[in-house]
mmCIF file of C-alpha atoms in Angstrom:
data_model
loop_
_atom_site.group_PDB
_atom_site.id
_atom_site.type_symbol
_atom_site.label_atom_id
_atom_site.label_comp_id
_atom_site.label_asym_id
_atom_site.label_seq_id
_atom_site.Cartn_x
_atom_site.Cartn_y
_atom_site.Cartn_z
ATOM 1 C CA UNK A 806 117.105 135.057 57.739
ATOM 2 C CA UNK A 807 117.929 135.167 61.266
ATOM 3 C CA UNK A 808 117.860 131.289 62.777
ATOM 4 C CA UNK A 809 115.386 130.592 65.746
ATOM 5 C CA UNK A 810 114.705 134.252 66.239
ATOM 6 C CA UNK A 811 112.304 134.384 68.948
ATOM 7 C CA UNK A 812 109.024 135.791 68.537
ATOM 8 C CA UNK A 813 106.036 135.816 70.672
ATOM 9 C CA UNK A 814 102.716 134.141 68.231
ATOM 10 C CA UNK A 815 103.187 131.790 71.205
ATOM 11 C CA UNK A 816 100.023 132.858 73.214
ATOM 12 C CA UNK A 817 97.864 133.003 70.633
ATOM 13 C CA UNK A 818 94.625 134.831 69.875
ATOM 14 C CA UNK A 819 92.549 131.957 71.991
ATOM 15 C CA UNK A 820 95.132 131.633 74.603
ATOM 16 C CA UNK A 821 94.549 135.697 74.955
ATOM 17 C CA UNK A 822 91.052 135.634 74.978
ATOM 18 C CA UNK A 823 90.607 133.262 77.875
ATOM 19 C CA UNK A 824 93.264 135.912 79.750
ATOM 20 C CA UNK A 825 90.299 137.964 79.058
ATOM 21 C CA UNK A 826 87.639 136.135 80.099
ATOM 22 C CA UNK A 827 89.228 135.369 84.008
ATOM 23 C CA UNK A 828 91.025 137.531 85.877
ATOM 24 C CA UNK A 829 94.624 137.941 85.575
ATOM 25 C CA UNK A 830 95.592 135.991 89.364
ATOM 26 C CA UNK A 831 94.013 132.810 88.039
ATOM 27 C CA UNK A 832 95.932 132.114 85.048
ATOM 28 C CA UNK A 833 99.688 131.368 85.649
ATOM 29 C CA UNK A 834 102.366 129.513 84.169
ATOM 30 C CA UNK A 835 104.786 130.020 86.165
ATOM 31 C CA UNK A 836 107.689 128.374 85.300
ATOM 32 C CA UNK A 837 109.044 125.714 82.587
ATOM 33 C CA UNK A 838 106.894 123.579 81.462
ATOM 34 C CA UNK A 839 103.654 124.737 83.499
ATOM 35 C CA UNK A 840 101.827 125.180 87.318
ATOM 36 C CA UNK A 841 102.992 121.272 87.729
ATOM 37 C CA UNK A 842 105.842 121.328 85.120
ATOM 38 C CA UNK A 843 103.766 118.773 83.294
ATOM 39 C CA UNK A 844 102.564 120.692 80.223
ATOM 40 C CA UNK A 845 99.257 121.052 80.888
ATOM 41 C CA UNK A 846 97.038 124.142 81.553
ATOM 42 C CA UNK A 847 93.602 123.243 83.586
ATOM 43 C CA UNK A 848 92.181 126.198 82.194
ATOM 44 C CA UNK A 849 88.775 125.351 80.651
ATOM 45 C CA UNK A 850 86.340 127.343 77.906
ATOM 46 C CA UNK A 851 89.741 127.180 75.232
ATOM 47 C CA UNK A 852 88.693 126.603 71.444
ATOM 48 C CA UNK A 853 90.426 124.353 69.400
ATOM 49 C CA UNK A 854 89.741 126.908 66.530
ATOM 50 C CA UNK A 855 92.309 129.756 67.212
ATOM 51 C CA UNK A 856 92.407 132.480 65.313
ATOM 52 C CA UNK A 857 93.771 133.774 61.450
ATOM 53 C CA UNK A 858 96.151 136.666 63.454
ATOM 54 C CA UNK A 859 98.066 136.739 66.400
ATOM 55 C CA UNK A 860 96.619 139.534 68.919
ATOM 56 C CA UNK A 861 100.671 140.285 68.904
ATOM 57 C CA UNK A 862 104.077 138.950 67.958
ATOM 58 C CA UNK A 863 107.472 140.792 69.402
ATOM 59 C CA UNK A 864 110.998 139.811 68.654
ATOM 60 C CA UNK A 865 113.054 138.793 71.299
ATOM 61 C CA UNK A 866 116.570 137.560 70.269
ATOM 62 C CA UNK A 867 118.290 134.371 69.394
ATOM 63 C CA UNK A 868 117.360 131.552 71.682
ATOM 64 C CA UNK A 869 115.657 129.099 72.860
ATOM 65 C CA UNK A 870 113.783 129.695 76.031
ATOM 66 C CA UNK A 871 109.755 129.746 76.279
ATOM 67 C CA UNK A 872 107.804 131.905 78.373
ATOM 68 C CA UNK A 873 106.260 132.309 81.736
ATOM 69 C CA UNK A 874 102.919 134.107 82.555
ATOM 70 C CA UNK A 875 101.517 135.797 85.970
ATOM 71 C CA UNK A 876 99.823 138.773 86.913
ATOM 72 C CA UNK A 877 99.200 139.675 83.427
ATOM 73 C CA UNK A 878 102.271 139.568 82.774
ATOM 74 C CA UNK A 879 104.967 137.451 80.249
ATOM 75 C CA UNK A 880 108.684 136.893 81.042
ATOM 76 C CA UNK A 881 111.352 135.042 78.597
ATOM 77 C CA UNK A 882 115.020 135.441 77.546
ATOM 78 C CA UNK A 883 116.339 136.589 74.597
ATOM 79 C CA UNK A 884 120.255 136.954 73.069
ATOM 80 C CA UNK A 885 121.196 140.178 70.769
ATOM 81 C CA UNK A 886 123.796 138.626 68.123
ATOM 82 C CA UNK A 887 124.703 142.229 67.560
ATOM 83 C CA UNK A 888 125.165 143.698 70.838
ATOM 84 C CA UNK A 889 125.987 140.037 72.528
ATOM 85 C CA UNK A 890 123.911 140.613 75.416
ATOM 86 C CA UNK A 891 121.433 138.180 77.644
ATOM 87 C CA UNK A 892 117.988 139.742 77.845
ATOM 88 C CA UNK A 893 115.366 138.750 80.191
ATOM 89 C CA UNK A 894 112.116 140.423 78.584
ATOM 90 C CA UNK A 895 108.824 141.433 80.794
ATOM 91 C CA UNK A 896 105.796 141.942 78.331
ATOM 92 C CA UNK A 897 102.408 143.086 79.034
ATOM 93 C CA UNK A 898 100.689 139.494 78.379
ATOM 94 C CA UNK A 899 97.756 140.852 76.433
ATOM 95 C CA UNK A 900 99.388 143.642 74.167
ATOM 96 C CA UNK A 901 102.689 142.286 73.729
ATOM 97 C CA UNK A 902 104.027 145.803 75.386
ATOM 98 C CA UNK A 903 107.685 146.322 77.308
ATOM 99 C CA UNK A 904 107.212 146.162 80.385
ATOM 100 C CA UNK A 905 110.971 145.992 81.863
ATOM 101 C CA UNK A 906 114.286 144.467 80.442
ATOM 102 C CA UNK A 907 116.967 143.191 81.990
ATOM 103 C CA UNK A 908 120.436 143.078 79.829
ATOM 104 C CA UNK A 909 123.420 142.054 80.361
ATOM 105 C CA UNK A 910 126.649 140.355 78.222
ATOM 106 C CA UNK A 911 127.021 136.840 77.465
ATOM 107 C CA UNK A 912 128.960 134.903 74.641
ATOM 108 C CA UNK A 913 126.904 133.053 72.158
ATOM 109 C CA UNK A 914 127.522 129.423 72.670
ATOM 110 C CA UNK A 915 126.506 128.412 69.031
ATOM 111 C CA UNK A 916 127.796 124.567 69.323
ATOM 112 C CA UNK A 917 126.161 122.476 67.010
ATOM 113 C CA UNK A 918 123.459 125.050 67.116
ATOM 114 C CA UNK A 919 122.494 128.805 66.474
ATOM 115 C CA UNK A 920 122.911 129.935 69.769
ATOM 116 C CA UNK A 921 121.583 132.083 72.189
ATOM 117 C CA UNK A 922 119.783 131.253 75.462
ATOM 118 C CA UNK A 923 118.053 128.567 76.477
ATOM 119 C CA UNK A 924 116.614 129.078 79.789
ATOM 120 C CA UNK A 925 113.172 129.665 80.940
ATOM 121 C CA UNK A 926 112.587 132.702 83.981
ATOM 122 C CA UNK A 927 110.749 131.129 86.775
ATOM 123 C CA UNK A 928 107.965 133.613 88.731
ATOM 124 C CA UNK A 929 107.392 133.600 92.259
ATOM 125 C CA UNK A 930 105.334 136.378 93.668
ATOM 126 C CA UNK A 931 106.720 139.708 93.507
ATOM 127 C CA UNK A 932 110.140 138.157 91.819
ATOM 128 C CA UNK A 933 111.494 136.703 89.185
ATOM 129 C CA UNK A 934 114.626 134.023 89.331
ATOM 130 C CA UNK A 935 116.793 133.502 85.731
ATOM 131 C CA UNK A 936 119.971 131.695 85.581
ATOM 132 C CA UNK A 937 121.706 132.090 81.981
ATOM 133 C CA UNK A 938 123.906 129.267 80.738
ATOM 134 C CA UNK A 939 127.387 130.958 81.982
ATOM 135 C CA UNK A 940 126.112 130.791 85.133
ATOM 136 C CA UNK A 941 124.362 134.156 85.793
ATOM 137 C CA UNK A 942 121.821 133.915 88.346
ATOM 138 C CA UNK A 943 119.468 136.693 89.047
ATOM 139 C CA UNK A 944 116.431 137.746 91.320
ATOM 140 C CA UNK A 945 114.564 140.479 90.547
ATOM 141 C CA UNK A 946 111.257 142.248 90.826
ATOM 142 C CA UNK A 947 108.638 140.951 88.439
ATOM 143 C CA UNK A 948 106.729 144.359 88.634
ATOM 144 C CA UNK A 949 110.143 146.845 87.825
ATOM 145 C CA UNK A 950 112.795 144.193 86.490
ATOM 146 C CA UNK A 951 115.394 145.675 90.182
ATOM 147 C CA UNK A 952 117.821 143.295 90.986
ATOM 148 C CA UNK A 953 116.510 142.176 93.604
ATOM 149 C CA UNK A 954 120.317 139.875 93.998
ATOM 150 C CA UNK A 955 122.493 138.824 91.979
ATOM 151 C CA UNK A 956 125.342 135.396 91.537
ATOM 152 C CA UNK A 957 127.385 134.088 89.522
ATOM 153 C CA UNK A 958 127.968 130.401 89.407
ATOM 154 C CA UNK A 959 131.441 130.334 87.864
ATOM 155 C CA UNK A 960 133.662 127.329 87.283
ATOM 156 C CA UNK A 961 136.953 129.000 87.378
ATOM 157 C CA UNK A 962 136.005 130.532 90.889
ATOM 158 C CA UNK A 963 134.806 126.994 91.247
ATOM 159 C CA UNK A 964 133.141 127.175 94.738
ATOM 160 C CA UNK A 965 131.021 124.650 94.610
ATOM 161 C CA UNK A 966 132.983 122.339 92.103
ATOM 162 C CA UNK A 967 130.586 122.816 88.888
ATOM 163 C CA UNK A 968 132.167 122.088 85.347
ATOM 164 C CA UNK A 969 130.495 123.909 82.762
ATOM 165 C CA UNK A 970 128.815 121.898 80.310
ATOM 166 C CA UNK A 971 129.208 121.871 76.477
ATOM 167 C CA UNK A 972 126.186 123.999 75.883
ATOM 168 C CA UNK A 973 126.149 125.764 79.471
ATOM 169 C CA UNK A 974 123.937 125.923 82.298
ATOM 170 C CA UNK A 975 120.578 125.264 80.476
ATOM 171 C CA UNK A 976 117.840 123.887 83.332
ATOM 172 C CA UNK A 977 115.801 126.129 84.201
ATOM 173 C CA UNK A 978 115.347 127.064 88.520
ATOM 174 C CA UNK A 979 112.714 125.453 90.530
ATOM 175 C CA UNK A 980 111.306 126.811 93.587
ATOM 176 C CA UNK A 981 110.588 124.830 96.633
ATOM 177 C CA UNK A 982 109.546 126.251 100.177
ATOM 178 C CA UNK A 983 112.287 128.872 100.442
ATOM 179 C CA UNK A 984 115.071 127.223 97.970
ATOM 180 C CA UNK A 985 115.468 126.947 94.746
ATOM 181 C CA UNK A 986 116.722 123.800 92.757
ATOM 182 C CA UNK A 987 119.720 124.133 90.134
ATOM 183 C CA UNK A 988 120.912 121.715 88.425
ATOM 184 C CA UNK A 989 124.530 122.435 87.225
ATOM 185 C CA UNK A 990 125.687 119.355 87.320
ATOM 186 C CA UNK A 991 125.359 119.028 90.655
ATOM 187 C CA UNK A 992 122.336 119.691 92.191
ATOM 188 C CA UNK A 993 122.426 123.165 94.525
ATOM 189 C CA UNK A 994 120.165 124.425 96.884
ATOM 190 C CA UNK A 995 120.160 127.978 97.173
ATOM 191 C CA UNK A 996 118.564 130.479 99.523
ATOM 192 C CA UNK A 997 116.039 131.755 97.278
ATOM 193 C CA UNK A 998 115.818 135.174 99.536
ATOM 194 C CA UNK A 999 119.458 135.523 99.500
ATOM 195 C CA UNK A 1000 121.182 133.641 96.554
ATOM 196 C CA UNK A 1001 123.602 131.615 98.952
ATOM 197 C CA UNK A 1002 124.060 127.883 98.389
ATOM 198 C CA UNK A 1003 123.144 125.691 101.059
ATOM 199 C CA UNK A 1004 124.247 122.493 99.765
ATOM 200 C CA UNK A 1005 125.050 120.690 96.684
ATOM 201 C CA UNK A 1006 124.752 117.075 95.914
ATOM 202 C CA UNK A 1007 127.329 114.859 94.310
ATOM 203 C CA UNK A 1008 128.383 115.027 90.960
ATOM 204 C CA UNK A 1009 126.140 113.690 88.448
ATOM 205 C CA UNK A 1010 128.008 114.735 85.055
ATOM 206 C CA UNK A 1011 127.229 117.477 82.132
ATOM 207 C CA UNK A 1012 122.890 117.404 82.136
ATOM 208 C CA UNK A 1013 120.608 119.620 80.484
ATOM 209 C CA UNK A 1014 116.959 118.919 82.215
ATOM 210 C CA UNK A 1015 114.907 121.355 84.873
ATOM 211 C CA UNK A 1016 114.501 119.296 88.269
ATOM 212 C CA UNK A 1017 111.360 118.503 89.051
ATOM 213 C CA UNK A 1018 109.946 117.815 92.856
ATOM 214 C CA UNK A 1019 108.570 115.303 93.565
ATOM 215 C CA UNK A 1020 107.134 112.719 97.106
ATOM 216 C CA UNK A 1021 109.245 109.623 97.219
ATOM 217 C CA UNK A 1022 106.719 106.966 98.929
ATOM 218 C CA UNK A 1023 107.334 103.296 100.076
#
């Protein structure tokens, strides 16, 4: 038995159905943890009931990362034990269907765990942002998985002074405006259009949690 293989009975029969019943633009989920990264959908019409089969399931790898949905379309990350490679998956939403995959090698990091990758693709129009926990960080098309660009956030090159954690880079990015939000450690802002870092904040120490945006009000 193959620990925390990922499958997709995640959107299941109900959560399919209401794809069905609205058009594709209005249901999104962008990003970890939801639209307002609170993990709640303000869809309406859902039944409680579910179903006795999943519309689908497909096997993805070792990991922990969940999904993200747009356009119809489902994105996650999955690692290959045999092959030891990173993939970030693009699934028809409805049929479960390849649409792209994006591969490339990564070690396993099984440290007190099984393994495998734990962070979440982020959607933003026509792209698609994924940062792995060795510090890949990729932008490409949603529609045809083309690296769009293409970083890597490396300690021992150690531009921006990160330290990689114990179990890796595992937030997952967080687009706001025209940046997106990192946290390694330190914080970075990075040209979202380009891949450049702007700035990066001080150094808070090893951390696992996404940022989250928020209005800071007297």
């Amino acid at each position: 038995m193959l620990p925390r293989v990922m499958t997709i009975p995640l959107l299941n029969a109900a959560a399919l159905l209401s794809l069905l019943a609205a058009p594709a633009e209005d249901f999104t989920w962008p990003q970890w943890d939801g639209p307002d990264r609170d993990g709640v959908s303000r869809e309406s019409a859902w039944s409680d009931a579910g179903a006795d089969e999943h519309l689908w399931t497909k096997e993805l790898g070792l990991g922990y990362s969940t999904f993200s949905v747009a356009a119809g379309r489902l994105y996650s990350m999955g690692y290959d034990r045999e092959t030891g490679l990173d993939t970030v998956w693009c699934l028809d939403a409805l049929t479960g269907e390849q649409v792209w995959a994006h591969s490339y090698p990564s070690q396993i990091w099984d440290r007190a765990h099984e393994g495998g990758t734990v962070n979440t693709p982020t959607i933003d129009a026509e792209v698609v942002y994924s940062l792995n926990r060795e510090g890949n960080l990729y932008c490409l098309d949603s529609a045809t998985g083309e690296v769009r660009w293409h970083t890597v956030l490396k300690p021992e090159d150690n531009p921006h002074e990160l330290e990689l954690p114990t179990w890796g880079f595992s937030a997952s990015p967080l687009v706001v405006g025209d940046e997106l939000l990192l946290n390694c450690g330190r914080l970075l802002r990075i040209d979202k259009k380009t891949g450049k870092v702007r700035w990066r904040s001080e150094d808070f120490g090893h951390g696992y949690g996404t940022p989250a945006a928020f209005t800071l009000r007297d």
